mmCIF file of C-alpha atoms in Angstrom:
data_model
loop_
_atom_site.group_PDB
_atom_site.id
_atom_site.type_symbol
_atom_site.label_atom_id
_atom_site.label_comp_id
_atom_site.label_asym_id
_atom_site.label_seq_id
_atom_site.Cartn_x
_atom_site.Cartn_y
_atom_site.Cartn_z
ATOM 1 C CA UNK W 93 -11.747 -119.888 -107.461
ATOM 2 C CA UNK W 94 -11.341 -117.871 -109.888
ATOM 3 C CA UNK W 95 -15.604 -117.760 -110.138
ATOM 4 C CA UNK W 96 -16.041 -117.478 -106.374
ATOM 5 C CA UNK W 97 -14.597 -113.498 -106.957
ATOM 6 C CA UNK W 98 -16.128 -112.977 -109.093
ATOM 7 C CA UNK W 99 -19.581 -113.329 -107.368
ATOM 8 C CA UNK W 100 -18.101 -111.939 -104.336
ATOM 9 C CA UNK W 101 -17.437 -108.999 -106.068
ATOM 10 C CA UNK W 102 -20.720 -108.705 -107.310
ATOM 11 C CA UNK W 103 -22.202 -108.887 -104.393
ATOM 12 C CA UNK W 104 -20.113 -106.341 -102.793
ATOM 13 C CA UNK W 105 -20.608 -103.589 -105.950
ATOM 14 C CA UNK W 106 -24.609 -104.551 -104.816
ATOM 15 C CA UNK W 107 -24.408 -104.052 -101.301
ATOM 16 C CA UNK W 108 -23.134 -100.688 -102.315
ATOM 17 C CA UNK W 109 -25.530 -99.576 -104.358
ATOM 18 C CA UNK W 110 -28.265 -101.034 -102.330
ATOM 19 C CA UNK W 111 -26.879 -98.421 -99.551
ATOM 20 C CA UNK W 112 -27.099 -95.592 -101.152
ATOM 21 C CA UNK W 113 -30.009 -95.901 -103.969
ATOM 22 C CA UNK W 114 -31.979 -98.269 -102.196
ATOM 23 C CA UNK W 115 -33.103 -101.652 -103.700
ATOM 24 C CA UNK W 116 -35.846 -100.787 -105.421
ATOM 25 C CA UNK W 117 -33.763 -98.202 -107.410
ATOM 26 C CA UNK W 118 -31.228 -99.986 -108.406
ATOM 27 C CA UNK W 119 -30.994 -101.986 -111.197
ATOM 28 C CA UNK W 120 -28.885 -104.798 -112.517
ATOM 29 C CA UNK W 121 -27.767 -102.846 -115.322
ATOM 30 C CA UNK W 122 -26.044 -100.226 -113.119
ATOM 31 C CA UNK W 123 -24.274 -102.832 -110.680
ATOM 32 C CA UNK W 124 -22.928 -104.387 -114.012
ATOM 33 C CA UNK W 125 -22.160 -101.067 -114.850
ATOM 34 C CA UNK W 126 -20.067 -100.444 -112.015
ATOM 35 C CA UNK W 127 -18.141 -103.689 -112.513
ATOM 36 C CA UNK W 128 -17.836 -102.998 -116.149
ATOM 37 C CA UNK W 129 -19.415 -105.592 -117.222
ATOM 38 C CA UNK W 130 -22.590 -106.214 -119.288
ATOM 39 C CA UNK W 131 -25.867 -107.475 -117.733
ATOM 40 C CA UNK W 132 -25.878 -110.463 -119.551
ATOM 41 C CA UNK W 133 -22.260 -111.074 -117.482
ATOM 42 C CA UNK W 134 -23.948 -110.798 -114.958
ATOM 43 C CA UNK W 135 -26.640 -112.630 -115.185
ATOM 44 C CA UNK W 136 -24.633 -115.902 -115.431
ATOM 45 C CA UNK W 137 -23.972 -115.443 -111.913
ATOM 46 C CA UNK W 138 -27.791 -113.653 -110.949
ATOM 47 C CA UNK W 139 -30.459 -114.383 -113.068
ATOM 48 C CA UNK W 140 -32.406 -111.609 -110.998
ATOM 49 C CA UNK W 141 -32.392 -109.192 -108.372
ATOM 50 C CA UNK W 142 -33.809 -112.189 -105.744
ATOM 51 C CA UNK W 143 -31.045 -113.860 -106.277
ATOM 52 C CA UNK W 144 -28.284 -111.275 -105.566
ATOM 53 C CA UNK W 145 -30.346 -109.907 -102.582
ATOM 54 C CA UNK W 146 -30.385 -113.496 -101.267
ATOM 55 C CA UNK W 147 -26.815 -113.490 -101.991
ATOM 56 C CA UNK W 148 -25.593 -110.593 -100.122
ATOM 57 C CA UNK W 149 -28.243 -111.729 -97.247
ATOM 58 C CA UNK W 150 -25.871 -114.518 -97.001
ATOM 59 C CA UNK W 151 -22.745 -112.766 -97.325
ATOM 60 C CA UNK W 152 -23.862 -110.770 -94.642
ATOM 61 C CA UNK W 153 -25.078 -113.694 -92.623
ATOM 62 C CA UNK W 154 -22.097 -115.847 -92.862
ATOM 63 C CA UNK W 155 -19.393 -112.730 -92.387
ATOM 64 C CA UNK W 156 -21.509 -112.109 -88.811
ATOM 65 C CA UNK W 157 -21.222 -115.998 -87.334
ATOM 66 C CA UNK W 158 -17.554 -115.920 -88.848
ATOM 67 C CA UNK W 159 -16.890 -112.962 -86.880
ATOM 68 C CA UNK W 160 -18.885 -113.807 -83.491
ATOM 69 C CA UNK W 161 -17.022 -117.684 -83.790
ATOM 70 C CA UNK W 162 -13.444 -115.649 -84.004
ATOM 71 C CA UNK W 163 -14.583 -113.420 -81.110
ATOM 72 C CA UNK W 164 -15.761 -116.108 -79.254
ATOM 73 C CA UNK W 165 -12.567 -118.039 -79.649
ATOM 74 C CA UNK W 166 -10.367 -114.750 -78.526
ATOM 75 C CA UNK W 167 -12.199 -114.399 -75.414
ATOM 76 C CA UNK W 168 -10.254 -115.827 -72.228
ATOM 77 C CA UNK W 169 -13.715 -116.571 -70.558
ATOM 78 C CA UNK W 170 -17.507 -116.911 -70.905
ATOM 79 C CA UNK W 171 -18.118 -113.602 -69.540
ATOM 80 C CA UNK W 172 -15.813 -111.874 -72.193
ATOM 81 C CA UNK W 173 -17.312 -114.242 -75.308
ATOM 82 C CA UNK W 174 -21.114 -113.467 -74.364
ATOM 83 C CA UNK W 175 -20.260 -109.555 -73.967
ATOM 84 C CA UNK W 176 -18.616 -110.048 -77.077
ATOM 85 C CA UNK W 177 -21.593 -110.857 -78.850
ATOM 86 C CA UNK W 178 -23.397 -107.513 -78.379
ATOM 87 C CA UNK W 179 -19.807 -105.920 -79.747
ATOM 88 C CA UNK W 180 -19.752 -107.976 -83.059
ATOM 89 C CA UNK W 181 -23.679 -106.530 -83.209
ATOM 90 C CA UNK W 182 -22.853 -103.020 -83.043
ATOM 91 C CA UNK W 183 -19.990 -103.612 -85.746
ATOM 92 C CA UNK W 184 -22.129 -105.118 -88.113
ATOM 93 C CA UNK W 185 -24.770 -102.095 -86.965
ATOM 94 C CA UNK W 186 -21.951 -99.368 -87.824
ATOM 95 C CA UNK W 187 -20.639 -101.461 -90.887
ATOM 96 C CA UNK W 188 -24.609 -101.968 -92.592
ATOM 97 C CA UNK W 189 -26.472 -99.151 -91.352
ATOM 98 C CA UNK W 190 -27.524 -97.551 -94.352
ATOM 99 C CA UNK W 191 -28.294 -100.515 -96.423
ATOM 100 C CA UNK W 192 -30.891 -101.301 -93.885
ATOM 101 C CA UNK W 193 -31.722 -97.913 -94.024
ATOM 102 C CA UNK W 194 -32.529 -98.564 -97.594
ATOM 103 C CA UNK W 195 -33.561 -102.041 -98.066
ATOM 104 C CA UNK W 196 -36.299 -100.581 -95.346
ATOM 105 C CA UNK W 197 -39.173 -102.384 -92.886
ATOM 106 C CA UNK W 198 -41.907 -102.704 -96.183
ATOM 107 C CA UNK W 199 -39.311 -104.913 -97.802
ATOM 108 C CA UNK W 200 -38.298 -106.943 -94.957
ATOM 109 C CA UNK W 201 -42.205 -107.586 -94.173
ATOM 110 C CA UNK W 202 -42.615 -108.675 -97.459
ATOM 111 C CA UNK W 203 -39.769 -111.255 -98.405
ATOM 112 C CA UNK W 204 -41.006 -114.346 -96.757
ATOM 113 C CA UNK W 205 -37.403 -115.610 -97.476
ATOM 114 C CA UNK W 206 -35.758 -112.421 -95.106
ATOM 115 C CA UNK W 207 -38.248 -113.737 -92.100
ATOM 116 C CA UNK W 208 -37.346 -117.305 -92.316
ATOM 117 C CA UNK W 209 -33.252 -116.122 -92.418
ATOM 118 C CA UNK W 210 -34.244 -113.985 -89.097
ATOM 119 C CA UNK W 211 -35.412 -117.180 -87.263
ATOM 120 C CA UNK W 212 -32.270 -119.354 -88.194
ATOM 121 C CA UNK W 213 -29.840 -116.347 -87.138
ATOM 122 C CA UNK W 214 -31.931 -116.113 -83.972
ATOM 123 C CA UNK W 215 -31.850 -120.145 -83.330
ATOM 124 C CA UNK W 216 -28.037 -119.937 -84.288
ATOM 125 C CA UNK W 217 -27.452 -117.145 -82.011
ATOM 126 C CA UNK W 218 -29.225 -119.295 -79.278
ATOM 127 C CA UNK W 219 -26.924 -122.045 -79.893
ATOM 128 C CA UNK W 220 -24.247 -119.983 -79.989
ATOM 129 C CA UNK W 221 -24.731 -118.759 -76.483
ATOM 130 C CA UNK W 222 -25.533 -122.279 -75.010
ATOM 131 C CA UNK W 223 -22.250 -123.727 -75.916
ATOM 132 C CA UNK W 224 -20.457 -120.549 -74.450
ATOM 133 C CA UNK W 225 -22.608 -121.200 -71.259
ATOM 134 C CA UNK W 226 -21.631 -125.168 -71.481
ATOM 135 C CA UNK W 227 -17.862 -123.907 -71.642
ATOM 136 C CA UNK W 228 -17.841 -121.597 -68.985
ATOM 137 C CA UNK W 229 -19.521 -124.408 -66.696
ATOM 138 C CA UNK W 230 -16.950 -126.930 -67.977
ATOM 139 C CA UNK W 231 -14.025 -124.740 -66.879
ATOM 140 C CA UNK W 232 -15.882 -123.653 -63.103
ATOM 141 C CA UNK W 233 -16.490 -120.495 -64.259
ATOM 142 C CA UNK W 234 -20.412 -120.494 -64.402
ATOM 143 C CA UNK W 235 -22.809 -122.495 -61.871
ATOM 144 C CA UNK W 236 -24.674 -125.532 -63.299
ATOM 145 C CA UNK W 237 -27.398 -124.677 -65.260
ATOM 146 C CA UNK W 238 -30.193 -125.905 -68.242
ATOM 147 C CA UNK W 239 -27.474 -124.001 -71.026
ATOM 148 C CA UNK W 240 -30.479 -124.025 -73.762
ATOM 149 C CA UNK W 241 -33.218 -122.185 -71.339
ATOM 150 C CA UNK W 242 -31.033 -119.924 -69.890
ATOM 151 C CA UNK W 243 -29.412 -119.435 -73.918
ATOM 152 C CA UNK W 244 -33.423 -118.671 -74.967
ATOM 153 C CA UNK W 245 -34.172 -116.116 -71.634
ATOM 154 C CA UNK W 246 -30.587 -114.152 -72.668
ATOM 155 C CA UNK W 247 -31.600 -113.910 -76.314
ATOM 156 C CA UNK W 248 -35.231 -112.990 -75.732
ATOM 157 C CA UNK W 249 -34.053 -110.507 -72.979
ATOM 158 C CA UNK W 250 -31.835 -108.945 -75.150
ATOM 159 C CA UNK W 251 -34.311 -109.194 -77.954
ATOM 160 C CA UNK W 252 -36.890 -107.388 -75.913
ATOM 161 C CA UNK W 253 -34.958 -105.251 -74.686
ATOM 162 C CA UNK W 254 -34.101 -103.500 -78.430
ATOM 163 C CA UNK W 255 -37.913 -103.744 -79.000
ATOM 164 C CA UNK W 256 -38.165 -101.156 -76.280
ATOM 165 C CA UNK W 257 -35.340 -99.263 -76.402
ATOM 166 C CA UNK W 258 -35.930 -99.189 -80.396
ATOM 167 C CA UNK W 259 -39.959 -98.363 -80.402
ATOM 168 C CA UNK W 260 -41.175 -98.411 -83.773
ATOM 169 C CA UNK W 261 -37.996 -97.519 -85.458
ATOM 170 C CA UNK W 262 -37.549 -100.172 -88.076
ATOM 171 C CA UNK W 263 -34.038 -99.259 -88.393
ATOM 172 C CA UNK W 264 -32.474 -97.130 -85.338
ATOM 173 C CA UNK W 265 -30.058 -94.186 -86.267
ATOM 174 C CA UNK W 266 -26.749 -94.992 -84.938
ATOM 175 C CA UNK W 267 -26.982 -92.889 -81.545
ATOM 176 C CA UNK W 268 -29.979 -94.068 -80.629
ATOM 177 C CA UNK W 269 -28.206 -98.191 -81.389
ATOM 178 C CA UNK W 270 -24.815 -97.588 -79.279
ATOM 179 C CA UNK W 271 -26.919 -96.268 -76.145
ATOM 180 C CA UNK W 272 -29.220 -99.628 -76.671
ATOM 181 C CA UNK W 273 -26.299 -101.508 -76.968
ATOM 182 C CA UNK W 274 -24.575 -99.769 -73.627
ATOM 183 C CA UNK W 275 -27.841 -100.950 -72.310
ATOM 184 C CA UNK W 276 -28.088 -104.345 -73.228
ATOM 185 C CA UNK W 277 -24.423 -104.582 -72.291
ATOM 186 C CA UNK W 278 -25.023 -103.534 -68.700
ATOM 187 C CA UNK W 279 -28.046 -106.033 -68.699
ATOM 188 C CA UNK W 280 -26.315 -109.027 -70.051
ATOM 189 C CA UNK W 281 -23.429 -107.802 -67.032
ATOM 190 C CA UNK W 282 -26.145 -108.312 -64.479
ATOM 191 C CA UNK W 283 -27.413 -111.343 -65.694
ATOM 192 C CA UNK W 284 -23.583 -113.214 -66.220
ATOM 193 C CA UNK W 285 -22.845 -111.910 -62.460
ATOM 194 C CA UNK W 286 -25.946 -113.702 -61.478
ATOM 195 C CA UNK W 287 -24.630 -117.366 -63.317
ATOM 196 C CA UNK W 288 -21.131 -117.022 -62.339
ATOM 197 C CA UNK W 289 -20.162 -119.801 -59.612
ATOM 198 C CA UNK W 290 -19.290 -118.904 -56.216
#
């Protein structure tokens, strides 16, 4: 237990600096500085700076399907849970803005490892959406339907969708990601009216 905060602290005193220095200026030294500890401390828990950035990629991961799975659960009906989905987006948007900011599109391209995360959030996602599709058909309120190709056209719609609305803006600034997200919202509206039973 008593381990598990200690990395989770860690990893939170590395998101921070990360946001505003950027990973490539930061070192271990100064995140074990701002714990107060020495870098050999805290490389029992990080051997390098892979590790922690793999680390807080998972953090961040695992906070966003803990937070969609809580939404989805709140929501009285499909409808609500899918539109839900864009909101836990634009949270995490607001919330880690300026560490993507930071961390930046030549970093992304480069860490095989980040590209390989993207596909398995995407494929979760995907999942994610099917079973809310299965459950809204279970309870009459969406028409029968193949969940896991309609799942793929909603993601990739709403995927596509950003591309455009985003251009070549690795990482949008935060005006320019709530109007795409009022967007895609008003999209995925048209497209649940369109699956909802008679």
């Amino acid at each position: 237990m008593e381990q598990t905060e200690k990395t989770e602290h860690i990893i939170e005193a590395a998101i921070k600096r990360f946001a505003h220095f950027g990973v490539h200026k930061t070192t271990l030294t100064e995140i074990a500085d701002d714990l107060g500890i020495t870098k050999q401390a805290l490389a029992y828990y990080f051997p390098d700076k892979q590790a922690l950035l793999e680390a807080v990629e998972q953090k961040i991961i695992t906070e966003f399907f803990q937070l969609v799975n809580e939404h989805a659960t709140a929501a009285p009906n499909a409808e609500l849970s899918l539109l839900s989905l864009l909101e836990v987006k634009k949270s995490f948007f607001d919330k880690y803005a300026m560490l993507m900011q930071q961390v930046g599109p030549e970093m992304l391209a480069n860490f095989s490892r980040v590209a390989e995360s993207r596909k398995k959030v995407q494929a979760a996602v995907a999942v994610h959406i099917a079973q809310v599709l299965e459950q809204g058909i279970a309870k009459g309120e969406l028409k029968p339907m193949d969940t896991t190709e309609v799942s793929m056209v909603l993601y990739e719609t709403m995927s596509a969708y950003e591309h455009c609305f985003v251009g070549r803006q690795a990482v949008p600034d935060p005006h320019t990601f709530s109007e795409m997200c009022i967007r895609q919202k008003a999209v995925m509206q048209l497209i649940i009216n369109g699956l909802k039973a008679n």
